[in-house]
Short mmCIF file of C-alpha atoms in Angstrom, two decimals:
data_model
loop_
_atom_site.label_atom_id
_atom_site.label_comp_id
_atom_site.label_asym_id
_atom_site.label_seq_id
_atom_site.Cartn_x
_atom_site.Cartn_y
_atom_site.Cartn_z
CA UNK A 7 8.80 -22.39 -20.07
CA UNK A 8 7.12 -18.83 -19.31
CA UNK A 9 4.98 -20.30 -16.63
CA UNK A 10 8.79 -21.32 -14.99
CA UNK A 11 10.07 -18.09 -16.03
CA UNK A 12 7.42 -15.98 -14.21
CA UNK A 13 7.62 -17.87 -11.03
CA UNK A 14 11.21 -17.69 -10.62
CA UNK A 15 10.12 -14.29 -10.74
CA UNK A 16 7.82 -14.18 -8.23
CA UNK A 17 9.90 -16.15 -6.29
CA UNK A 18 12.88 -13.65 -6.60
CA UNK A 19 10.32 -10.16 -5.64
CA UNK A 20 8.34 -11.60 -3.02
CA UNK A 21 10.61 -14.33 -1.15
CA UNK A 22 11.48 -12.84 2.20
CA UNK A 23 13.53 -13.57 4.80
CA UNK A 24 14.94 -13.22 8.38
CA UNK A 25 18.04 -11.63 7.28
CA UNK A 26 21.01 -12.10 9.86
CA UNK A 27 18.34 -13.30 12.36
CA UNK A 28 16.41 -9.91 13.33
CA UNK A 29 16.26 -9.50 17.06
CA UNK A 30 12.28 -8.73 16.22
CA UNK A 31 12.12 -12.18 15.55
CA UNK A 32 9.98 -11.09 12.19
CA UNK A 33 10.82 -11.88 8.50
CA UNK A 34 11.67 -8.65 6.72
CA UNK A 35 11.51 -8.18 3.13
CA UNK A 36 14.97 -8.09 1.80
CA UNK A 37 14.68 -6.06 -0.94
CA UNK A 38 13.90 -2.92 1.48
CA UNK A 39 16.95 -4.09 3.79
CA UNK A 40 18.97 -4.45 0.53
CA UNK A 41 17.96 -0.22 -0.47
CA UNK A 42 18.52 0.52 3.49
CA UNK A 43 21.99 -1.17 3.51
CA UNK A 44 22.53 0.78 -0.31
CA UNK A 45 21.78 4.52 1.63
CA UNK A 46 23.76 3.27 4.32
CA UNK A 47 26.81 3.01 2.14
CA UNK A 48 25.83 6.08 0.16
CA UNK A 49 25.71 8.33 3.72
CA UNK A 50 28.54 6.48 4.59
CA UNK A 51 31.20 6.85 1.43
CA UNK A 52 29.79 10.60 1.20
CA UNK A 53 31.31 11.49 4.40
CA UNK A 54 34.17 9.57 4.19
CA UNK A 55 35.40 11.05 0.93
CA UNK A 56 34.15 15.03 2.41
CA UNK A 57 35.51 14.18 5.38
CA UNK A 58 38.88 12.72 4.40
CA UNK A 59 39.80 15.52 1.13
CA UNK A 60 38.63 17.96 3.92
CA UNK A 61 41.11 16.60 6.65
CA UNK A 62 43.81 16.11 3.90
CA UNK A 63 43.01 19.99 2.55
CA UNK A 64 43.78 21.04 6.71
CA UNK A 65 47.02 19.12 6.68
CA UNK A 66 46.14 16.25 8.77
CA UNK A 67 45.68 12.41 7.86
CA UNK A 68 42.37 11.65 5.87
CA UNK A 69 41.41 9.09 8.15
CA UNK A 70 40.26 11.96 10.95
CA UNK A 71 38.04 13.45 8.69
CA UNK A 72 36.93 9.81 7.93
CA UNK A 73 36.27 9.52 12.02
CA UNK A 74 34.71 13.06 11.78
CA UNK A 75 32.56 12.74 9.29
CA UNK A 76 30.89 9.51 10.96
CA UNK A 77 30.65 11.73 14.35
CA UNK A 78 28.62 14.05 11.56
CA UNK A 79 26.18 12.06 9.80
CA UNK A 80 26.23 9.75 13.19
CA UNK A 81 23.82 10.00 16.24
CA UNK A 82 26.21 12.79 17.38
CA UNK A 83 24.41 15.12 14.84
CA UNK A 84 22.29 14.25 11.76
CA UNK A 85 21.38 10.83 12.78
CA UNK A 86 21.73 9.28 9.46
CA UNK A 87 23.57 6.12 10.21
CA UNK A 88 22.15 5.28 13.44
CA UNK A 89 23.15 2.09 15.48
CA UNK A 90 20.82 -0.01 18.52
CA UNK A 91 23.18 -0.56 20.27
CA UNK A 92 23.79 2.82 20.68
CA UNK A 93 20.43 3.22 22.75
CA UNK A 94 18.74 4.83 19.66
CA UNK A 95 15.64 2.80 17.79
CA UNK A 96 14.45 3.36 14.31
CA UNK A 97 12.27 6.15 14.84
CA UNK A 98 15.71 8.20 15.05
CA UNK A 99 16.95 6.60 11.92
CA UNK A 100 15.87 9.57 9.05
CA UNK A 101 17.21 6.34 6.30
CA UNK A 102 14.43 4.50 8.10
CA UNK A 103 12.17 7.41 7.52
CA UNK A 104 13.61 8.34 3.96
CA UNK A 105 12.44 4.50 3.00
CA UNK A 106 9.20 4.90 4.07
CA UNK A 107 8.39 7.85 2.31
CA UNK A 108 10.32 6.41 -1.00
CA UNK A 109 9.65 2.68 -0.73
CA UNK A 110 6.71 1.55 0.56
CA UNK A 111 8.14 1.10 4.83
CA UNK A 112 5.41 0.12 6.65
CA UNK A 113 6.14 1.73 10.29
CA UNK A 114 5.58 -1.98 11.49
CA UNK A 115 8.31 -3.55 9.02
CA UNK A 116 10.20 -0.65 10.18
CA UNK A 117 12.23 -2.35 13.71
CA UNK A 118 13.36 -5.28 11.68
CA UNK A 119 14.87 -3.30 8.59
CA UNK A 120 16.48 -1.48 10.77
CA UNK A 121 17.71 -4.12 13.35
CA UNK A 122 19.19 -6.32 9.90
CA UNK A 123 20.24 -2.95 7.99
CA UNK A 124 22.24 -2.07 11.01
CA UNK A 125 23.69 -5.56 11.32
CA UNK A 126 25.06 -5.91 7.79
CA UNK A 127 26.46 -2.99 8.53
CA UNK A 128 28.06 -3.98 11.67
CA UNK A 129 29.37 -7.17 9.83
CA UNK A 130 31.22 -5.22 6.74
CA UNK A 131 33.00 -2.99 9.24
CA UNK A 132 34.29 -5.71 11.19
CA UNK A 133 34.96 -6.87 7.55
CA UNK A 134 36.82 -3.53 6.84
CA UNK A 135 38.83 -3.66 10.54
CA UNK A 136 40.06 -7.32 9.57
CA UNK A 137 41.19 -5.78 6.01
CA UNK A 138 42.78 -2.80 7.60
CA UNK A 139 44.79 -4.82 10.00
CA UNK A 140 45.79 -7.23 7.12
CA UNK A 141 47.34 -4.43 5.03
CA UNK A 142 48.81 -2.68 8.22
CA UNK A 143 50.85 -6.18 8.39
CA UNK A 144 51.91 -6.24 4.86
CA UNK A 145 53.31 -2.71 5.24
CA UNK A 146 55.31 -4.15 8.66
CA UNK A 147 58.63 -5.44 7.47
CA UNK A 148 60.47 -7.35 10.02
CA UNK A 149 63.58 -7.49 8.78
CA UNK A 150 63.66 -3.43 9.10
CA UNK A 151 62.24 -3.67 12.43
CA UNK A 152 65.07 -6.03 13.77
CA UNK A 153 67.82 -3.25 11.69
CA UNK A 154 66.47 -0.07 14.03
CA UNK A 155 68.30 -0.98 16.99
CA UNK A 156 67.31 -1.59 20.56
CA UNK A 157 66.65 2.01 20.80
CA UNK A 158 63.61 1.74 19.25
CA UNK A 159 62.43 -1.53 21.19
CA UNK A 160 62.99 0.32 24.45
CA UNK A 161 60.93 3.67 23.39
CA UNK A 162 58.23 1.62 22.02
CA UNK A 163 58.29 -0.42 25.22
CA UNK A 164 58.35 2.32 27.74
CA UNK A 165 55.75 4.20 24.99
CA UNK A 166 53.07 1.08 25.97
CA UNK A 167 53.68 0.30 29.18
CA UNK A 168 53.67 4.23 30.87
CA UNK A 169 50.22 5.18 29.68
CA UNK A 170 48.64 1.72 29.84
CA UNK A 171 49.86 1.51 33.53
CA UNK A 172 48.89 5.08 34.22
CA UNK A 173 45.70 5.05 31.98
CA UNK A 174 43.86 2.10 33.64
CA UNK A 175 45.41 3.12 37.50
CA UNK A 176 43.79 6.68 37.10
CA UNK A 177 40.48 5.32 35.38
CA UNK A 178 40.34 2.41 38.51
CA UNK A 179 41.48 5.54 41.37
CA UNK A 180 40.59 8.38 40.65
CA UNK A 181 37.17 7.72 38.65
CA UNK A 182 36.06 4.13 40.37
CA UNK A 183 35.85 3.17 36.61
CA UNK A 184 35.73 -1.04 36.49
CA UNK A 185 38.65 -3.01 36.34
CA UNK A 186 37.80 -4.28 32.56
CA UNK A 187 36.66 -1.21 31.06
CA UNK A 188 39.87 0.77 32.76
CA UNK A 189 41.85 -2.26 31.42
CA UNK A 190 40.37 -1.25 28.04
CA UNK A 191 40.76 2.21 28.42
CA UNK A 192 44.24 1.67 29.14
CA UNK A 193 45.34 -0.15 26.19
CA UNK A 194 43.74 2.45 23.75
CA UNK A 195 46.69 4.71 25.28
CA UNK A 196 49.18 2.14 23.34
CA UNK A 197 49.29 2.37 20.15
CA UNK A 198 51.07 5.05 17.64
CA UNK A 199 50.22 5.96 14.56
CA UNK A 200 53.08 5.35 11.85
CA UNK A 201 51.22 6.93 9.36
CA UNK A 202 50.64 10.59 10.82
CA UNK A 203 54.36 10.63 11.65
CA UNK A 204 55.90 9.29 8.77
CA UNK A 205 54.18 11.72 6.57
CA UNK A 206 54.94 14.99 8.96
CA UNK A 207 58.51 13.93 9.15
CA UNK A 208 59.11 13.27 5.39
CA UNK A 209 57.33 16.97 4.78
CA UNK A 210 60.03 18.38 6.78
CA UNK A 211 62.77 16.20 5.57
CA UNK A 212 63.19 14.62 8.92
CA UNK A 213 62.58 11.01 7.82
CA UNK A 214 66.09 10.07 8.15
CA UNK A 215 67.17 11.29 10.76
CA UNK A 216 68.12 9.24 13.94
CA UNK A 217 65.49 10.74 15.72
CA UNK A 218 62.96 10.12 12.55
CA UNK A 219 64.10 6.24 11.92
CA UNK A 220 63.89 5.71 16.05
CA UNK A 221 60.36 6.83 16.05
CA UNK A 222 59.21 5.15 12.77
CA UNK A 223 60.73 2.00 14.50
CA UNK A 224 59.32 2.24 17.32
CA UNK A 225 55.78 3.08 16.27
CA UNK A 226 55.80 -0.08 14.05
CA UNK A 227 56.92 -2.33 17.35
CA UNK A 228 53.88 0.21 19.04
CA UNK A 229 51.16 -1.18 16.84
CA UNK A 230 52.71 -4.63 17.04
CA UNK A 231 52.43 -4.79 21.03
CA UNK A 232 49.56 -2.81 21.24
CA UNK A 233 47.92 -5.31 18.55
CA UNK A 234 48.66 -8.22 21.37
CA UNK A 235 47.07 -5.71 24.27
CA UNK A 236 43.77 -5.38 22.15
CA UNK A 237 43.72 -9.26 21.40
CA UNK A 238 44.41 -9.51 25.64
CA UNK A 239 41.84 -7.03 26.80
CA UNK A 240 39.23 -7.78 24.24
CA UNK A 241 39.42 -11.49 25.12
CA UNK A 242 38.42 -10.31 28.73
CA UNK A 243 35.72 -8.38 28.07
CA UNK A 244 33.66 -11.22 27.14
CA UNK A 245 34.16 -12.31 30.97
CA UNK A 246 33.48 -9.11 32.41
CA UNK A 247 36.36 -9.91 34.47
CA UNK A 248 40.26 -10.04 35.20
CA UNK A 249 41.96 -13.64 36.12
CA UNK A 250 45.38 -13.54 36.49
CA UNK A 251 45.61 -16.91 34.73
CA UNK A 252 43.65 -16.23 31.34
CA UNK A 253 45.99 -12.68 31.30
CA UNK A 254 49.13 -14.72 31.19
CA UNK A 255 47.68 -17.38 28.86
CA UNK A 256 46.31 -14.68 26.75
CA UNK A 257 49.61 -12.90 26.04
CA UNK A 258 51.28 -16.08 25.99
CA UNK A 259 48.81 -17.04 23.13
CA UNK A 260 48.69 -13.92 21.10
CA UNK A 261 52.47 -14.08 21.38
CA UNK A 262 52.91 -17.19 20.17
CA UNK A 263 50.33 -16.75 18.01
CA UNK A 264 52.49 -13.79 16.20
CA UNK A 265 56.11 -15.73 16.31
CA UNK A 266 54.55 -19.05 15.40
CA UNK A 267 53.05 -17.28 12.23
CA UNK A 268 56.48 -16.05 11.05
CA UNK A 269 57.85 -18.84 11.63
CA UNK A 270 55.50 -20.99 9.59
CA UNK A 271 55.26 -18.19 7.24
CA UNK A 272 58.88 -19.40 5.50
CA UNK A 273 57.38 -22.57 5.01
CA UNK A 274 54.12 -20.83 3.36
CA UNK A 275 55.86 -18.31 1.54
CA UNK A 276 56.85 -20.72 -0.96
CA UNK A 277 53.52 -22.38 -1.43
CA UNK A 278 51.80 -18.64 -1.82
CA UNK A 279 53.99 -17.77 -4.92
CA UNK A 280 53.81 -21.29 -6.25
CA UNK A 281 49.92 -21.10 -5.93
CA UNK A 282 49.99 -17.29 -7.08
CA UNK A 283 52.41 -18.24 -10.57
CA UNK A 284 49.67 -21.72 -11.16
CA UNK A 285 46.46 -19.28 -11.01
CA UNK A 286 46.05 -17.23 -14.57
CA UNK A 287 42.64 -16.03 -13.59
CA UNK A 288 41.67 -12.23 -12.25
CA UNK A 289 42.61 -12.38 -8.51
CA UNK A 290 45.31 -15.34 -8.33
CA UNK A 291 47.37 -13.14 -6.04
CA UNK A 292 44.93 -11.29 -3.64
CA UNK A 293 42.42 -14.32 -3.30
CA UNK A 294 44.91 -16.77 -2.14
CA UNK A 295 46.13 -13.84 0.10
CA UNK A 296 42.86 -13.64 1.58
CA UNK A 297 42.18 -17.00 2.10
CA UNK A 298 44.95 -16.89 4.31
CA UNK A 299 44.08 -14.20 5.98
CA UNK A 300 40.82 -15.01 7.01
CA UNK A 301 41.75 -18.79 8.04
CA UNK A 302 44.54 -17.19 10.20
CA UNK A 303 41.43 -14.68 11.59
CA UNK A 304 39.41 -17.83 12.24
CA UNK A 305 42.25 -19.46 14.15
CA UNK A 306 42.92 -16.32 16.48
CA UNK A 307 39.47 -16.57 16.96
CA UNK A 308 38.63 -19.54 18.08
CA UNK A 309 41.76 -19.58 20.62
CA UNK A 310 40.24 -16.90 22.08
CA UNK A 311 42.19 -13.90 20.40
CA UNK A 312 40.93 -11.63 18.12
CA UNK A 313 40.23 -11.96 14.34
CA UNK A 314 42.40 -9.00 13.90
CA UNK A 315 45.49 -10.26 14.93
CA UNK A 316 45.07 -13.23 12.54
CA UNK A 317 44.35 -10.69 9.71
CA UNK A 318 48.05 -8.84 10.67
CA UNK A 319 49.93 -12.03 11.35
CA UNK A 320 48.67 -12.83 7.63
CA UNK A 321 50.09 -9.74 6.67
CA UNK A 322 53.67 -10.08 8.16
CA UNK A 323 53.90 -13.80 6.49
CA UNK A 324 53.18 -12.38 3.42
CA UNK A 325 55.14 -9.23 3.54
CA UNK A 326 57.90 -11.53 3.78
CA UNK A 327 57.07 -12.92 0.25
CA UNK A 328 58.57 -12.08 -4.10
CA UNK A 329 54.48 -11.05 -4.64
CA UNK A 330 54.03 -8.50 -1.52
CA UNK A 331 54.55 -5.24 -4.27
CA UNK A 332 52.44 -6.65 -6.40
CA UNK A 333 49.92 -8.25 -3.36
CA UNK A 334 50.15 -4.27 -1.98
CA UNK A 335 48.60 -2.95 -4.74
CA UNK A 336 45.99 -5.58 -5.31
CA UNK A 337 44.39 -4.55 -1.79
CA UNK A 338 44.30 -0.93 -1.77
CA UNK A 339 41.48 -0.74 -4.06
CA UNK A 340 39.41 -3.39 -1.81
CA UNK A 341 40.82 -1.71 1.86
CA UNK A 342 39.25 1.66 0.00
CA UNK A 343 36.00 -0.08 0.05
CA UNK A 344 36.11 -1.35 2.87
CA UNK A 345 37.73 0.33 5.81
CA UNK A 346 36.04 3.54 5.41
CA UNK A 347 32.86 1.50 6.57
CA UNK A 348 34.51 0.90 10.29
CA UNK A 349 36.07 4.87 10.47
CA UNK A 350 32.50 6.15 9.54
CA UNK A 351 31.01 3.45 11.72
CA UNK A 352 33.02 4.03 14.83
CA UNK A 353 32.40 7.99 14.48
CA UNK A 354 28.43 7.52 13.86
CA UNK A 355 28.15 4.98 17.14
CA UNK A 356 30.27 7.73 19.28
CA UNK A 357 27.40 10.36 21.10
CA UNK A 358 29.48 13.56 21.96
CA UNK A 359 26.61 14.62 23.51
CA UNK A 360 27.62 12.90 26.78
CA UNK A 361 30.44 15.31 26.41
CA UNK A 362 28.65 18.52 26.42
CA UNK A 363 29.47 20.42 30.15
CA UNK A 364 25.83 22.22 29.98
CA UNK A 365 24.48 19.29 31.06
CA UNK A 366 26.05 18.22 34.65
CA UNK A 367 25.81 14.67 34.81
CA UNK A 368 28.07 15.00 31.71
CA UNK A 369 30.85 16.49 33.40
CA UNK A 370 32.46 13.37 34.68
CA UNK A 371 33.02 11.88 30.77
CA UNK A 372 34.56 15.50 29.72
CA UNK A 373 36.89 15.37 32.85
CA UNK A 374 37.92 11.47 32.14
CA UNK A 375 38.84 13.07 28.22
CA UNK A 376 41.03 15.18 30.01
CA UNK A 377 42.54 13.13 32.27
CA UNK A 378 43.07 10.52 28.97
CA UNK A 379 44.37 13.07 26.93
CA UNK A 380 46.83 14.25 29.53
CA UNK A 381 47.98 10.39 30.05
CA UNK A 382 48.26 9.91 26.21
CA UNK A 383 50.24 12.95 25.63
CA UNK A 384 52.62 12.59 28.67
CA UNK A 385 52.73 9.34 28.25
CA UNK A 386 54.49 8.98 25.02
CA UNK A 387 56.70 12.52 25.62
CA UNK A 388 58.61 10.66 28.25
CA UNK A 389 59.72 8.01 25.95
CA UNK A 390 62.21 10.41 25.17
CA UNK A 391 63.99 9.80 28.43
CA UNK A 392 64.58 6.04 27.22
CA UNK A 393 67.09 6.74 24.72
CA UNK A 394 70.08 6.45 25.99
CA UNK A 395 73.91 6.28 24.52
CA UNK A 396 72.83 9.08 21.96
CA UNK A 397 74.67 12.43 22.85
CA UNK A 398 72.66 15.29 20.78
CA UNK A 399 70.05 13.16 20.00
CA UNK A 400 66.61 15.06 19.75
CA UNK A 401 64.63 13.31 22.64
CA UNK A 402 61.97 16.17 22.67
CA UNK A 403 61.37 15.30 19.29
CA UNK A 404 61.27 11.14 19.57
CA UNK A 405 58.67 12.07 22.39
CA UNK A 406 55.82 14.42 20.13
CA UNK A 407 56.59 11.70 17.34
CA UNK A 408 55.18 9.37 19.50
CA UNK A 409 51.92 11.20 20.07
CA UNK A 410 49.48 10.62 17.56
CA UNK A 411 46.96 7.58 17.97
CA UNK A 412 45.22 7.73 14.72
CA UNK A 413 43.91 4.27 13.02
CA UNK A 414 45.31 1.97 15.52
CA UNK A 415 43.53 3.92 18.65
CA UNK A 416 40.74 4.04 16.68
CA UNK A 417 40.68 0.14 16.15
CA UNK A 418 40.08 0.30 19.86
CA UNK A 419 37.65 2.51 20.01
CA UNK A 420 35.63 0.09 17.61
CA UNK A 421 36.54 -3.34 19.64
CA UNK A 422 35.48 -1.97 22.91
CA UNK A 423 32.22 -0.23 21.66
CA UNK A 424 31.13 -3.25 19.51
CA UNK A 425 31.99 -5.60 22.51
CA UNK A 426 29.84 -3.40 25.15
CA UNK A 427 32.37 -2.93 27.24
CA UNK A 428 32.93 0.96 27.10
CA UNK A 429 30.05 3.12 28.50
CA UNK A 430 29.45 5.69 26.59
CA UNK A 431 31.04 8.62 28.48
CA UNK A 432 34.30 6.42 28.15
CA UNK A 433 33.19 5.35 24.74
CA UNK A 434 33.31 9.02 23.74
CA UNK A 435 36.43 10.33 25.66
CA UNK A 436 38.95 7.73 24.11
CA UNK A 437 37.53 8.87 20.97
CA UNK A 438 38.60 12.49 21.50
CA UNK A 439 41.86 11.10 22.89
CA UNK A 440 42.59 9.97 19.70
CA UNK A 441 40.83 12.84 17.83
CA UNK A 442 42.74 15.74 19.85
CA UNK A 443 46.41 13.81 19.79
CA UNK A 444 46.16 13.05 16.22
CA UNK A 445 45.40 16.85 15.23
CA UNK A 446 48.33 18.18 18.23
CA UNK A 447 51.32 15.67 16.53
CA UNK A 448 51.70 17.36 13.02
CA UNK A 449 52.10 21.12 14.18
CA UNK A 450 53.93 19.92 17.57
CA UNK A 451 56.81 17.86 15.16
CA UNK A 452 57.28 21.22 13.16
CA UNK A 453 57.94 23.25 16.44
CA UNK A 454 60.41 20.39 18.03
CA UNK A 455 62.14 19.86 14.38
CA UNK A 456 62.97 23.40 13.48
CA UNK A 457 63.77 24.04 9.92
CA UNK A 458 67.23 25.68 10.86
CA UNK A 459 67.94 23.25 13.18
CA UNK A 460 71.07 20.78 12.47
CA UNK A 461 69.67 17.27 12.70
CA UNK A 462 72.00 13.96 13.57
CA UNK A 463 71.82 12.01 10.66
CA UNK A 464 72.43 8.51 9.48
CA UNK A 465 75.19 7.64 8.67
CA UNK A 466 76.26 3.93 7.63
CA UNK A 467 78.06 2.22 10.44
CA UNK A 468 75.29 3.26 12.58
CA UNK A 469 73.28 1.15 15.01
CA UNK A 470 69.59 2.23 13.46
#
């Protein structure tokens, strides 16, 4: 019995193995890509948490600071969490230096740690994207979307299609930018960020206005459309091209996809609670929840969608359900793990650098964040104008509520840099798009909602 006990063992410190399939093609030992995946995480919830208290200290939403603090311990700057597809290698990695001075790194072992420590980290923040959208979906309610009115629809619609139209014309034009990347580019322009508005308009007790419940409905149909763009666009990048045909069939599919999930989602609603009232273990609500999600994330993906429309379809079905209260709480702790990895992850992989106007063949990336930033601002301002049968109705105000990108832009920002897409220069101007909108939105709503100033409110036999 010792001799078994001392070579299982062995067998545990020395076994090694070719973790997630190194692109060195070498076995690594897994205990050092195990302590290089540990200081990942450690860089990684450090700047989240500094970044995010500091953001929400400032007045703004924590996930910026989450998004800054990756551009800070990223390649942008301290080159902690370091990515190859990025263009760097591990000799710019200071983790990959850290372990060799603390754990024994041999500078030849040191490519494949890094190539498998940068892959598992790759892998949990698509994990963390997928969990994000899944509780983004929960938080949807349908029923309150259909109850806002076709005001809403029509600014949400006109708040897609302007800057998507404008965004990928003026990439294509004016810049010569690809059809696929401009397409990308585009759809990043979508989306609007529920969260940053709901919280500025509850500060100033705007929440319930007409103009407040008009934007809040309209951002939630935002993410919902600009969901199905990502799904679209994302599905063409791994072509490289545009056909006509796939377009329609994609946006045929990832509608579908979304109606035929609600509609099942009656029928599963039922089984979920039964399921969740038989289980009397830890976890009988969230890991049936889960389950679901991630089968409805393999189905989107193998019809050529993305996983993270599955995860969100999940999450309407089950919003729709007696457990989604207690369901709610049961993921927050695991989205807190979680989804911090793909913030920090998107901000480390984005190089400002290409940014910087000292150096001239970085010029063209600062002027295509200008040009984006003026499309996403404009963009959503004129949504305004849509509203229509609402005499003294703030339209100024529906506008700047429709401003900031936050999360969802950033979701973007992650698909297209993960899927190669983006060049960098592009890579790093939609992330300042989303950066410089999110921080303009909360002061903007506090000048075009003054504190003295009479606001329409609800009242009950209206249409929102």
């Amino acid at each position: 019995m010792p001799l078994i006990n001392t070579v299982d063992v062995t067998i545990f410190t020395k076994f090694t193995i070719p973790l997630l399939a190194s692109s060195t093609n070498e076995s690594v030992d897994n205990t050092i890509v195990v302590a290089a995946v540990l200081l990942s995480l450690v860089v990684i919830y450090l700047a989240s948490k500094l970044g995010g208290e500091l953001s929400n200290k400032l007045g703004f939403p924590p996930v910026l600071g989450e998004l800054v603090g990756g551009v800070v311990v990223g390649t942008s700057v301290l080159h902690l969490l370091v990515f190859p597809e990025g263009g760097t290698d591990s000799s710019s990695s200071l983790i990959m230096s850290f372990l060799q001075i603390t754990a024994g790194l041999t500078p030849e072992a040191t490519p494949a740690v890094f190539a498998a420590q940068s892959e598992v980290i790759s892998v949990l923040a698509e994990l963390g994207v997928i969990i994000l959208l899944f509780e983004i979906g929960l938080e949807s309610n349908l029923k309150d979307l259909m109850e806002v009115g076709i005001q809403a629809f029509v600014v949400a619609v006109v708040g897609v299609a302007v800057p998507f139209a404008a965004g990928t014309a003026g990439l294509m034009i004016i810049f010569g930018i690809a059809p696929v990347p401009a397409i990308f580019a585009g759809a990043a322009l979508t989306a609007t960020s529920i969260g940053i508005t709901s919280r500025v308009l509850s500060e100033i007790g705007r929440l319930n206005s007409k103009e407040g419940q008009i934007i809040l409905g309209a951002a939630v149909i935002d993410d919902i459309l600009g969901i199905i763009v990502l799904a679209v666009v994302a599905s063409l990048a791994k072509d490289g091209a545009v056909d006509l045909g796939k377009v329609i069939y994609l946006i045929a599919s990832a509608t579908g996809f979304i109606i035929g999930a609600v509609i099942l989602g009656n029928i599963f609603n039922k089984s979920f609670v039964a399921i969740a009232d038989i289980l009397k273990t830890r976890g009988g609500v969230v890991i049936p929840a889960f389950i679901f999600a991630f089968i409805m994330s393999y189905l989107a993906d193998i019809i050529n969608l993305e996983a993270i429309l599955g995860a969100f379809a999940a999450g309407l079905v089950l919003e729709e359900t007696e457990k989604r209260k207690e369901l709610q709480k049961q993921v927050i702790p695991i989205a807190d793990m979680l989804v911090p990895i793909f913030f920090v992850a998107v901000g480390a992989k984005t190089d400002l650098v290409v940014l910087n106007p000292a150096i001239p063949t970085n010029r063209e990336g600062l002027v295509m964040a200008t040009f984006l930033i003026t499309i996403a601002i404009i963009g959503k301002v004129i949504t305004g104008l849509a509203v229509f049968g609402q005499p003294g109705i703030n339209r100024l105000a529906i506008g700047v509520g429709m401003i900031p990108r936050g999360e969802v832009g950033l979701v973007f920002a992650g698909v297209g840099a993960a899927s190669g897409v983006l060049s960098k220069p592009l890579g790093a101007a939609i992330i300042m798009m989303v950066i410089i909108t999110t921080f303009l939105a909360p002061p903007l709503l506090r000048v075009v909602f003054p504190q003295g100033e009479s606001s329409v409110g609800l009242d009950s036999t209206s249409e929102v």
